[in-house]
Coordinates of C-alpha atoms in Angstrom, one line a residue:
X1 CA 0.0 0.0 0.0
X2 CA 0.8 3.1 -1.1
X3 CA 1.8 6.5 1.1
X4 CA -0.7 8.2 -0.9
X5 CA -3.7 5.3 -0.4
X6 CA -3.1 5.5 3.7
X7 CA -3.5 9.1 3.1
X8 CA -6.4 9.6 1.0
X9 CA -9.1 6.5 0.7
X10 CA -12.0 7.1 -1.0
X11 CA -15.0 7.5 0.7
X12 CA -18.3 7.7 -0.4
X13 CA -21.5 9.1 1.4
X14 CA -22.5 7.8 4.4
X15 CA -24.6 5.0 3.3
X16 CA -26.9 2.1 5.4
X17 CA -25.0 -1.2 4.9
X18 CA -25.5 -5.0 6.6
X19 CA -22.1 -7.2 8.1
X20 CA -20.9 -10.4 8.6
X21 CA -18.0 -11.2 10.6
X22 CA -16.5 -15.0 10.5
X23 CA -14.4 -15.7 13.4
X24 CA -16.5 -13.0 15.6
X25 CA -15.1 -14.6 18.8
X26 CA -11.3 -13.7 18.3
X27 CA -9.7 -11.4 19.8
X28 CA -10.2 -9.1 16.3
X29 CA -13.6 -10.5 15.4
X30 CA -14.7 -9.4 18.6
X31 CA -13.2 -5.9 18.3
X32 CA -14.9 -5.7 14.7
X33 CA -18.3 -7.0 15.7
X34 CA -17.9 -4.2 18.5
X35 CA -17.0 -1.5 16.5
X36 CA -19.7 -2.7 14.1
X37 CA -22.4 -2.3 17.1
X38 CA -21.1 1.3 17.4
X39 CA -21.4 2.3 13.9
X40 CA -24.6 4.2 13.4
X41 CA -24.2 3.3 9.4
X42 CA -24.5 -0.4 9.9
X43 CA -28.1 -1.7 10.1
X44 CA -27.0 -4.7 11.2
X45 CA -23.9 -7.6 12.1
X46 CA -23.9 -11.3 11.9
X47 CA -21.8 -12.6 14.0
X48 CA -21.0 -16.2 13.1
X49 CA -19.7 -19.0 15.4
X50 CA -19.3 -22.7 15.7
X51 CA -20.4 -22.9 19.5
X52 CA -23.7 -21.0 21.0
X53 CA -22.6 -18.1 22.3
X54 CA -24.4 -15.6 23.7
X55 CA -24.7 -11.5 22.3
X56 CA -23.1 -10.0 26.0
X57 CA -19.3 -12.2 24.7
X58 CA -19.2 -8.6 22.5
X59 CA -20.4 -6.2 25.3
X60 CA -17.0 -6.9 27.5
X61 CA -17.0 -4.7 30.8
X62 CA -18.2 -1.3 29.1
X63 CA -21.0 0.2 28.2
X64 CA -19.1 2.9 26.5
X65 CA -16.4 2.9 24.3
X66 CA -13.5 4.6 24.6
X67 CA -12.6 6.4 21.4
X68 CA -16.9 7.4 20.4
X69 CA -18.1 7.6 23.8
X70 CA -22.0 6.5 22.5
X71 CA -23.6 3.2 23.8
X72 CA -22.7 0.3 21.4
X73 CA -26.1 -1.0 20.3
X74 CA -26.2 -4.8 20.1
X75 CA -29.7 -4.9 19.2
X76 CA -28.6 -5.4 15.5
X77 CA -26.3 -8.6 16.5
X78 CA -27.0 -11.6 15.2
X79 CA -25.4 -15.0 16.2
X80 CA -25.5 -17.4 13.6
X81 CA -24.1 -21.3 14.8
X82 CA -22.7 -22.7 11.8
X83 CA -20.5 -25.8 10.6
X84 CA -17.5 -25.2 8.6
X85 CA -17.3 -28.8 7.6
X86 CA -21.3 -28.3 6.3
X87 CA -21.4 -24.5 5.2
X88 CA -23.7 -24.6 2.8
X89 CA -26.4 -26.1 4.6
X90 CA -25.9 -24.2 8.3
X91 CA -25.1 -21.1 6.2
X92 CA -27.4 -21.0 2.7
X93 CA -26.8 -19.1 0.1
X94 CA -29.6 -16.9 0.3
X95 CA -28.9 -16.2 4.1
X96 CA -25.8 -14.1 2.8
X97 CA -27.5 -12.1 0.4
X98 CA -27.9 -8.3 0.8
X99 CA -25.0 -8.5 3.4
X100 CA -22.8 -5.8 1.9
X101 CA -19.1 -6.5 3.8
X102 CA -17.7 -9.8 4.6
X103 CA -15.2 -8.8 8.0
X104 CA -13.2 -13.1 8.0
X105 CA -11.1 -12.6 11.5
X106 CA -11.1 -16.8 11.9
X107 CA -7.5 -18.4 11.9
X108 CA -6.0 -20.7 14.6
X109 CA -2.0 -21.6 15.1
X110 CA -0.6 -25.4 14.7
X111 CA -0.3 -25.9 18.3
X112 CA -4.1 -25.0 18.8
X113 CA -5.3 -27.2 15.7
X114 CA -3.5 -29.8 17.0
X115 CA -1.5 -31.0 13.2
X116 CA -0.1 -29.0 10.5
X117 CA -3.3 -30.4 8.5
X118 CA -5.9 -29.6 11.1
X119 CA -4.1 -26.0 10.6
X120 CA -4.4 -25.9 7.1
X121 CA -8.3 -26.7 7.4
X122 CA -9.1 -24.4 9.5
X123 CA -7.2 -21.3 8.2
X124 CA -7.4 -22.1 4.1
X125 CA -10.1 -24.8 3.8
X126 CA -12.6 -23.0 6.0
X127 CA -11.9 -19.3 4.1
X128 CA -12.3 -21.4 0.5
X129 CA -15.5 -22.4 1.6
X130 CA -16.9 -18.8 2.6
X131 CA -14.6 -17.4 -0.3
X132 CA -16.9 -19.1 -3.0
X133 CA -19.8 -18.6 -0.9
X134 CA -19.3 -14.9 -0.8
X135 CA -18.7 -14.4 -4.2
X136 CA -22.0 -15.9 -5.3
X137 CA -23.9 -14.1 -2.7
X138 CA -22.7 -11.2 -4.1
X139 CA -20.6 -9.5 -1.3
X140 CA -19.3 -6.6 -2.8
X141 CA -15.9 -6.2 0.1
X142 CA -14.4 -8.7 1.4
X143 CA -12.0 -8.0 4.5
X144 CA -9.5 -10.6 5.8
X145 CA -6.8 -10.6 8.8
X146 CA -3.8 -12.5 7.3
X147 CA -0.5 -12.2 9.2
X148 CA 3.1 -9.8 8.9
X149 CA 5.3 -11.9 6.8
X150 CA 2.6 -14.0 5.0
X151 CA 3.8 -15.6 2.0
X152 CA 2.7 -18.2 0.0
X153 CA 6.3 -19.8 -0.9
X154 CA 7.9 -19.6 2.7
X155 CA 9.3 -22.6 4.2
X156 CA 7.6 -22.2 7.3
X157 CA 3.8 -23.3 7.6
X158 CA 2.4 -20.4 9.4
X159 CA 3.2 -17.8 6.5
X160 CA 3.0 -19.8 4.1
X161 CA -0.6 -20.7 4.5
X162 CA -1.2 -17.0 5.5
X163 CA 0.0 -16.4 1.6
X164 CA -2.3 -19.0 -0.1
X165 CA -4.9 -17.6 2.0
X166 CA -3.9 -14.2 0.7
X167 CA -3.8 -15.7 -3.0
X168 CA -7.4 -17.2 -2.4
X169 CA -9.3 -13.9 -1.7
X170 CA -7.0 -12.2 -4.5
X171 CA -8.6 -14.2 -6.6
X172 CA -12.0 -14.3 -5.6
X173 CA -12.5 -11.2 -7.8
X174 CA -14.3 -9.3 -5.1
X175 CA -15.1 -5.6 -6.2
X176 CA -13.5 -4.5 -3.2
X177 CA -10.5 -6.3 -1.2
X178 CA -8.7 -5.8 1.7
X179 CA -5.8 -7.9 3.4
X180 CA -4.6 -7.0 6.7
X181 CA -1.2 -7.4 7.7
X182 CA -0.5 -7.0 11.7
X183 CA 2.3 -7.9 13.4
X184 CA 2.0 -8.6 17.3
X185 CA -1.2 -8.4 18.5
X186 CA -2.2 -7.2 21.8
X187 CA -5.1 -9.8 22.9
X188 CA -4.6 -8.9 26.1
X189 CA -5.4 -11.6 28.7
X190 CA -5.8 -13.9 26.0
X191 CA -2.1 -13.3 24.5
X192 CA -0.4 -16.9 22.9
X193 CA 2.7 -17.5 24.5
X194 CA 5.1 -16.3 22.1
X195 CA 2.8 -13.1 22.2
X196 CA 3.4 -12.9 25.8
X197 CA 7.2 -13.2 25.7
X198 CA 7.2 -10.8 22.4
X199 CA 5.9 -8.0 23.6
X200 CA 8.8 -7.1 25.5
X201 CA 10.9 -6.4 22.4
X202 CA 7.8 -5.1 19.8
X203 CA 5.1 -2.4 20.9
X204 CA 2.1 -4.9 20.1
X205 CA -0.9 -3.9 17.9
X206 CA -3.8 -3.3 20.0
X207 CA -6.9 -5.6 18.6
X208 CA -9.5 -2.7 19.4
X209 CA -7.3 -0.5 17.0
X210 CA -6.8 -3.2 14.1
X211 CA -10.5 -3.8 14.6
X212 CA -11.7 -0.5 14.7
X213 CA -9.4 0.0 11.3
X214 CA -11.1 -2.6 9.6
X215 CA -14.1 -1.2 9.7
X216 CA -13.5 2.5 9.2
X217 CA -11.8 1.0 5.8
X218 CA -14.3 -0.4 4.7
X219 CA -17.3 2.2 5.1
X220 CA -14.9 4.2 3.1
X221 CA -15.7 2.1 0.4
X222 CA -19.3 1.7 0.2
X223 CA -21.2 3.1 -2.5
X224 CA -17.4 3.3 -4.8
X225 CA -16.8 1.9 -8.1
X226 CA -15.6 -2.0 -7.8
X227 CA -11.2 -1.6 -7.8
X228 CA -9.3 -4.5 -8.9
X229 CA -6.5 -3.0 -6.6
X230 CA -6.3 -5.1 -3.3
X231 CA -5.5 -3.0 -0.3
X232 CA -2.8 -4.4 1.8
X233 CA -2.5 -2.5 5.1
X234 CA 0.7 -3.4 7.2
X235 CA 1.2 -2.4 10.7
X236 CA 2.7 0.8 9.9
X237 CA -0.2 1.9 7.5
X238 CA -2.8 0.6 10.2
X239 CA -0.9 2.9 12.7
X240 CA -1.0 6.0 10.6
X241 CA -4.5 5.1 9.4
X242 CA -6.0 5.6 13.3
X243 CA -3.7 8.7 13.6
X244 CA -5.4 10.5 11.3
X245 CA -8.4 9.4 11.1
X246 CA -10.0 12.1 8.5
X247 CA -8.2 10.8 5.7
X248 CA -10.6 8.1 5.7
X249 CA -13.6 10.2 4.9
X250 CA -11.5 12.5 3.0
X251 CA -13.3 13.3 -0.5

């Protein structure tokens, strides 16, 4: 990404537009799902999940936020339960259309998964499945959370699943794309281990702020002309992006 695109994103008028978020019960789904409560432009979030899970997960300990100060309103949340392995029965077709932005925060580590191949599914096999799902629905932006360093030749199994991930959505063809590109992340309580030890060398990424970007991005976007330029925002651009927050609704 460009100096000049961190600067200056198109934005369009504030329009009315309907979410999904996959993954909502991350430590960034959460924060998008959140921010997506706050936004007084989205009419309304799906927030899908493979356990039953109840809307007050995405209220957390305040009633206000800190950067808007306005009650979040999870009136417009929606949990959907849904099974990866059987997506297009738990989640039809036609229960996707009209939703305008596609937010996918799900991904796991090796260690969690439990095999390199339980890895894979769940981080490339699971977003092929809502890829070509999306795309026939008609999702006109599709966000994804991929990973600093995500390549699609790298030795390494991490990145290099990150990258065909990357190369999936690419090529989905989506009128709008975004891939985002943090480094550490700051979960919090709910930090991996490497995080933990980490974050005494690198200032981590705070999830609220990724999630907050995401979002702010992408209602930039609505109501623009279809760009077959994918946006890739790194840490640096994500961190200059909230530090100036005007460019985004810049004309």
């Amino acid at each position: 990404m460009s100096r000049r695109d961190v600067r200056v994103l198109s934005a369009a008028a504030a329009e009315p537009y309907k979410a999904v978020v996959f993954g909502s019960t991350g430590a960034v789904g959460k924060e998008v799902v959140r921010a997506l409560a706050e936004s007084e432009q989205c009419q309304s979030v799906v927030a899908v999940v493979r356990r039953l899970t109840p809307v007050s997960e995405w209220r957390g300990d305040e009633t206000k936020r800190k950067t808007g100060g306005s009650d979040a309103n999870f009136n417009k949340v929606e949990v959907k339960r849904i099974n990866y392995d059987t997506l297009e029965t738990s989640l039809p077709e036609q229960e996707m259309r009209g939703k305008q932005i596609v937010f996918y925060c799900l991904g796991t580590t090796r260690s969690d998964a439990g095999s390199a191949a339980n890895f894979k599914k769940v981080d490339f096999s699971y977003l092929e499945g809502v890829c070509q799902l999306c795309r026939v629905a008609g999702v006109d932006h599709f966000s994804l959370v991929s990973s600093q360093g995500a390549s699609a030749s790298s030795p390494l199994l991490y990145p290099k699943v990150k990258g065909q991930c990357e190369q999936l959505v690419r090529s989905a063809g989506y009128p709008h794309t975004s891939i985002w590109r943090p480094g550490l992340l700051g979960r919090g309580s709910k930090a991996r281990g490497v995080e933990k030890m980490a974050r005494f060398l690198v200032t981590p990424m705070p999830v609220e702020t990724l999630g907050r970007a995401m979002v702010m991005e992408a209602e930039s976007k609505l109501g623009a002309p279809p760009n077959d330029q994918v946006m890739v925002f790194s840490n640096k651009d994500i961190k200059k992006m909230m530090g100036n927050r005007s460019s985004l609704s810049s004309p």
